[in-house]
Amino acid sequence: MASGERNLLLLNFLTVVSLSILCADKAFSIRISTAPRELSDQSLKTAVFALGSFWRSEAVFGCLNGVVRTTAGYAGGSKINPAYRSLGDHAESVLVEYDPKEINFRQLLEIFWSSHDPRQVFGQGPDVGNQYRSIIFTNGAEEARLAAMSKESEQTKSRSSIVTTQIQQLGSFYPAEPEHQKFELKRQPMLLQLIGNLSEDDHEKSNLAAKLNGYAAELCPPKIQRRIDAKISEIIRKVWPVLRDV
Ligand code: MHO
């Protein structure tokens, strides 16, 4: 067998093994598949948040139970067809597609508040600029109410500085360029190898890629981070073939 073919088989095999191991766990109760649109879109809800660099924002939400897919993109501004180097007045944002039976908007808001510093002005962490501002995008009156209540409660935690987060009705969300999708995962060739060679399109829609993107950035909730860690070590220990002889 040509070595290219063997590598391909190996990658496919590893994909199946890693997927089935990850799927076997209750924590990953959403069916994990690399096939696009694994849950019917009608049963999913979407939410959009801006909380600094979208590389990190995608990772924050990607490995929560109930989050099916994430997309990095631009929102909150008026520029038509923004791009990374010319995003105009948009903020780097993340589109979160979630199963409302497993996680709700209120819980997503909690993750939003605990995952960045909403009191930082004109930037987030080391990143400076308007594109890193904090925004909760809402869809309808109920989400706007929940967002406003959560902001009030965040403000009451300390009166010595102002919570800068904006609350806006979502207008357009523009997905960012492919190289910005699941950026944290793309930085880790070993993890990419574990899930096989996905096409860019499958990669963007894959639930497993979203989870591993969070894991790669070490931004999963600690329990999930440890569980994925253990599973990856197990795969490497038990399954990875080692060439001992020729
Ligand atoms: N601190 C990041 C910002 C990237 S971002 C997607 C960097 O490494 O440049 O805007």
Short mmCIF file of C-alpha atoms and ligand atoms in Angstrom, two decimals:
data_model
loop_
_atom_site.label_atom_id
_atom_site.label_comp_id
_atom_site.label_asym_id
_atom_site.label_seq_id
_atom_site.Cartn_x
_atom_site.Cartn_y
_atom_site.Cartn_z
CA MET A 1 0.00 0.00 0.00
CA ALA A 2 1.36 3.41 -0.89
CA SER A 3 2.36 5.40 2.15
CA GLY A 4 -0.11 8.14 1.23
CA GLU A 5 -2.94 5.62 1.22
CA ARG A 6 -1.78 4.13 4.49
CA ASN A 7 -1.72 7.57 6.11
CA LEU A 8 -5.19 8.22 4.84
CA LEU A 9 -6.47 4.93 6.24
CA LEU A 10 -4.76 5.63 9.52
CA LEU A 11 -6.31 9.06 9.75
CA ASN A 12 -9.74 7.70 8.93
CA PHE A 13 -9.30 4.99 11.52
CA LEU A 14 -8.19 7.48 14.14
CA THR A 15 -11.12 9.70 13.29
CA VAL A 16 -13.57 6.89 13.86
CA VAL A 17 -11.85 5.83 17.06
CA SER A 18 -11.59 9.31 18.48
CA LEU A 19 -15.13 10.17 17.53
CA SER A 20 -16.57 7.04 19.04
CA ILE A 21 -14.58 7.46 22.24
CA LEU A 22 -15.66 11.06 22.61
CA CYS A 23 -19.24 10.15 21.73
CA ALA A 24 -19.39 7.37 24.26
CA ASP A 25 -19.24 9.85 27.08
CA LYS A 26 -22.41 11.30 28.51
CA ALA A 27 -20.85 14.77 28.61
CA PHE A 28 -20.94 14.77 24.85
CA SER A 29 -24.55 13.96 24.55
CA ILE A 30 -25.00 15.71 21.22
CA ARG A 31 -24.32 13.31 18.44
CA ILE A 32 -20.80 14.06 17.30
CA SER A 33 -20.20 13.82 13.63
CA THR A 34 -17.92 15.44 11.16
CA ALA A 35 -20.79 15.56 8.70
CA PRO A 36 -22.23 19.03 8.30
CA ARG A 37 -25.56 19.91 9.89
CA GLU A 38 -25.86 16.94 12.19
CA LEU A 39 -28.88 18.36 14.01
CA SER A 40 -31.68 19.78 11.98
CA ASP A 41 -31.35 23.54 11.92
CA GLN A 42 -34.94 24.02 13.07
CA SER A 43 -34.18 22.48 16.45
CA LEU A 44 -31.23 24.79 17.09
CA LYS A 45 -31.10 28.34 18.38
CA THR A 46 -28.39 30.89 17.73
CA ALA A 47 -26.76 33.55 19.85
CA VAL A 48 -24.03 36.04 19.03
CA PHE A 49 -21.58 37.60 21.47
CA ALA A 50 -18.56 39.88 21.19
CA LEU A 51 -15.98 39.56 23.97
CA GLY A 52 -12.58 40.30 22.52
CA SER A 53 -10.56 38.31 19.98
CA PHE A 54 -12.87 35.96 18.11
CA TRP A 55 -10.23 33.24 18.21
CA ARG A 56 -10.73 33.11 21.93
CA SER A 57 -14.49 33.74 21.88
CA GLU A 58 -15.04 30.73 19.65
CA ALA A 59 -13.01 28.60 22.03
CA VAL A 60 -14.92 29.83 25.08
CA PHE A 61 -18.28 28.62 23.78
CA GLY A 62 -17.17 25.70 21.63
CA CYS A 63 -16.92 22.99 24.20
CA LEU A 64 -19.99 23.66 26.30
CA ASN A 65 -22.52 20.86 26.44
CA GLY A 66 -25.37 21.82 24.19
CA VAL A 67 -23.31 24.01 21.87
CA VAL A 68 -23.37 22.36 18.49
CA ARG A 69 -21.32 24.72 16.32
CA THR A 70 -19.49 27.99 16.52
CA THR A 71 -18.45 30.48 13.85
CA ALA A 72 -16.08 33.41 14.22
CA GLY A 73 -17.27 36.55 12.48
CA TYR A 74 -18.04 40.25 12.45
CA ALA A 75 -21.14 41.94 13.86
CA GLY A 76 -22.36 45.12 15.48
CA GLY A 77 -21.27 47.57 12.79
CA SER A 78 -22.60 48.99 9.57
CA LYS A 79 -19.86 48.10 7.09
CA ILE A 80 -21.07 45.73 4.36
CA ASN A 81 -18.89 42.66 3.85
CA PRO A 82 -16.22 43.36 6.45
CA ALA A 83 -12.91 41.50 6.39
CA TYR A 84 -10.25 40.94 9.02
CA ARG A 85 -8.02 43.75 7.79
CA SER A 86 -10.94 46.09 7.11
CA LEU A 87 -13.68 45.28 9.54
CA GLY A 88 -14.85 48.89 9.83
CA ASP A 89 -17.05 49.50 12.86
CA HIS A 90 -17.79 45.80 13.52
CA ALA A 91 -16.72 43.84 16.57
CA GLU A 92 -15.06 40.44 16.43
CA SER A 93 -17.88 38.11 17.42
CA VAL A 94 -18.88 34.50 17.76
CA LEU A 95 -22.04 32.90 16.47
CA VAL A 96 -23.11 30.08 18.78
CA GLU A 97 -25.56 27.46 17.54
CA TYR A 98 -27.02 25.56 20.45
CA ASP A 99 -29.60 22.99 21.35
CA PRO A 100 -32.10 24.76 23.64
CA LYS A 101 -32.96 21.44 25.28
CA GLU A 102 -29.42 21.30 26.66
CA ILE A 103 -28.35 24.88 27.26
CA ASN A 104 -30.25 28.16 27.28
CA PHE A 105 -29.60 31.83 26.61
CA ARG A 106 -29.40 32.60 30.33
CA GLN A 107 -26.60 30.04 30.77
CA LEU A 108 -24.79 31.39 27.72
CA LEU A 109 -24.97 34.84 29.31
CA GLU A 110 -23.30 33.48 32.44
CA ILE A 111 -20.46 32.10 30.33
CA PHE A 112 -20.23 35.41 28.51
CA TRP A 113 -19.80 37.41 31.74
CA SER A 114 -17.35 35.01 33.32
CA SER A 115 -15.15 34.75 30.23
CA HIS A 116 -13.95 38.30 29.78
CA ASP A 117 -13.54 41.62 31.55
CA PRO A 118 -16.59 43.68 30.60
CA ARG A 119 -15.16 46.69 32.43
CA GLN A 120 -12.14 47.04 30.21
CA VAL A 121 -12.41 50.09 27.97
CA PHE A 122 -11.47 50.00 24.28
CA GLY A 123 -10.06 46.51 24.24
CA GLN A 124 -9.91 43.12 25.84
CA GLY A 125 -6.83 41.69 27.55
CA PRO A 126 -3.81 42.65 25.47
CA ASP A 127 -5.92 43.48 22.41
CA VAL A 128 -6.62 47.16 21.98
CA GLY A 129 -9.30 48.66 19.76
CA ASN A 130 -12.97 49.04 19.06
CA GLN A 131 -13.12 45.65 17.36
CA TYR A 132 -12.61 44.00 20.77
CA ARG A 133 -15.56 45.69 22.52
CA SER A 134 -18.05 43.72 24.57
CA ILE A 135 -21.53 43.20 23.11
CA ILE A 136 -24.52 40.94 23.76
CA PHE A 137 -26.57 40.62 20.59
CA THR A 138 -30.20 39.83 21.16
CA ASN A 139 -33.00 38.42 19.13
CA GLY A 140 -36.36 39.65 20.38
CA ALA A 141 -37.74 41.22 23.54
CA GLU A 142 -37.21 38.26 25.88
CA GLU A 143 -33.49 37.97 25.11
CA ALA A 144 -33.13 41.75 25.42
CA ARG A 145 -34.75 41.55 28.86
CA LEU A 146 -32.49 38.71 30.01
CA ALA A 147 -29.43 40.53 28.68
CA ALA A 148 -30.37 43.78 30.47
CA MET A 149 -31.04 41.94 33.74
CA SER A 150 -27.73 40.11 33.56
CA LYS A 151 -25.90 43.37 32.86
CA GLU A 152 -27.53 45.02 35.88
CA SER A 153 -26.52 42.17 38.08
CA GLU A 154 -22.96 42.34 36.72
CA GLN A 155 -22.88 46.08 37.48
CA THR A 156 -24.02 45.53 41.08
CA LYS A 157 -20.98 43.30 41.72
CA SER A 158 -18.83 46.42 41.85
CA ARG A 159 -19.80 50.07 41.58
CA SER A 160 -16.23 51.30 41.27
CA SER A 161 -16.13 50.83 37.50
CA ILE A 162 -18.65 50.68 34.72
CA VAL A 163 -19.68 47.61 32.79
CA THR A 164 -19.06 48.73 29.19
CA THR A 165 -20.99 45.92 27.51
CA GLN A 166 -23.45 47.03 24.86
CA ILE A 167 -26.75 45.27 24.26
CA GLN A 168 -27.86 45.37 20.64
CA GLN A 169 -30.49 43.77 18.50
CA LEU A 170 -28.56 41.52 16.12
CA GLY A 171 -28.35 42.83 12.57
CA SER A 172 -26.03 41.05 10.18
CA PHE A 173 -23.44 38.52 11.21
CA TYR A 174 -20.64 38.08 8.67
CA PRO A 175 -18.62 34.86 9.06
CA ALA A 176 -14.89 35.56 9.15
CA GLU A 177 -12.41 34.17 6.65
CA PRO A 178 -11.71 30.41 6.85
CA GLU A 179 -8.27 30.88 8.44
CA HIS A 180 -9.93 32.47 11.48
CA GLN A 181 -12.35 29.58 12.08
CA LYS A 182 -11.36 27.21 14.90
CA PHE A 183 -8.09 29.08 15.02
CA GLU A 184 -6.96 27.60 18.34
CA LEU A 185 -7.41 24.08 17.03
CA LYS A 186 -5.52 24.89 13.84
CA ARG A 187 -2.55 25.88 15.97
CA GLN A 188 -2.26 22.28 17.21
CA PRO A 189 -1.33 19.86 14.44
CA MET A 190 -1.58 16.84 16.73
CA LEU A 191 -5.24 17.55 17.49
CA LEU A 192 -5.98 18.18 13.84
CA GLN A 193 -4.38 14.82 13.06
CA LEU A 194 -6.64 13.15 15.60
CA ILE A 195 -9.78 14.24 13.82
CA GLY A 196 -8.48 13.50 10.35
CA ASN A 197 -8.24 15.67 7.33
CA LEU A 198 -11.55 17.48 7.27
CA SER A 199 -12.38 19.77 4.42
CA GLU A 200 -12.50 23.42 5.45
CA ASP A 201 -16.27 23.30 5.22
CA ASP A 202 -16.66 20.20 7.40
CA HIS A 203 -14.10 21.58 9.79
CA GLU A 204 -16.16 24.73 10.27
CA LYS A 205 -19.36 22.82 10.91
CA SER A 206 -17.98 19.99 13.00
CA ASN A 207 -19.12 19.74 16.60
CA LEU A 208 -15.97 17.84 17.50
CA ALA A 209 -13.79 20.57 16.00
CA ALA A 210 -15.68 23.17 18.06
CA LYS A 211 -15.05 21.16 21.23
CA LEU A 212 -11.40 20.53 20.49
CA ASN A 213 -10.96 24.20 19.63
CA GLY A 214 -12.01 25.03 23.19
CA TYR A 215 -9.77 22.29 24.52
CA ALA A 216 -6.80 23.54 22.48
CA ALA A 217 -7.15 26.98 24.09
CA GLU A 218 -7.62 25.36 27.52
CA LEU A 219 -10.91 27.18 27.82
CA CYS A 220 -13.28 24.28 28.36
CA PRO A 221 -14.87 24.01 31.80
CA PRO A 222 -12.22 22.20 33.93
CA LYS A 223 -14.15 18.93 34.10
CA ILE A 224 -14.52 18.74 30.31
CA GLN A 225 -10.91 19.83 29.81
CA ARG A 226 -9.70 16.97 32.03
CA ARG A 227 -11.99 14.46 30.36
CA ILE A 228 -10.78 15.30 26.88
CA ASP A 229 -7.19 15.23 28.15
CA ALA A 230 -7.67 11.72 29.48
CA LYS A 231 -9.29 10.53 26.27
CA ILE A 232 -6.57 11.89 24.08
CA SER A 233 -3.88 10.29 26.24
CA GLU A 234 -5.76 7.01 26.01
CA ILE A 235 -5.98 7.21 22.23
CA ILE A 236 -2.29 7.96 21.96
CA ARG A 237 -1.34 5.21 24.39
CA LYS A 238 -3.54 2.42 23.12
CA VAL A 239 -4.20 3.06 19.49
CA TRP A 240 -1.34 4.95 17.97
CA PRO A 241 0.69 2.38 16.05
CA VAL A 242 4.40 2.46 16.69
CA LEU A 243 6.76 1.16 14.04
CA ARG A 244 9.06 -1.27 15.86
CA ASP A 245 10.54 -3.23 13.03
CA VAL A 246 10.85 -3.41 9.25
N1 MHO B 1 -4.03 39.02 20.25
C1 MHO B 1 -4.40 38.48 18.98
C2 MHO B 1 -5.52 39.17 18.35
C3 MHO B 1 -6.01 38.43 17.21
S1 MHO B 1 -7.52 38.72 16.88
C4 MHO B 1 -8.24 37.52 16.13
C5 MHO B 1 -3.16 38.38 18.14
O1 MHO B 1 -2.42 37.47 18.39
O2 MHO B 1 -2.92 39.17 17.26
O3 MHO B 1 -7.92 39.97 16.58
#
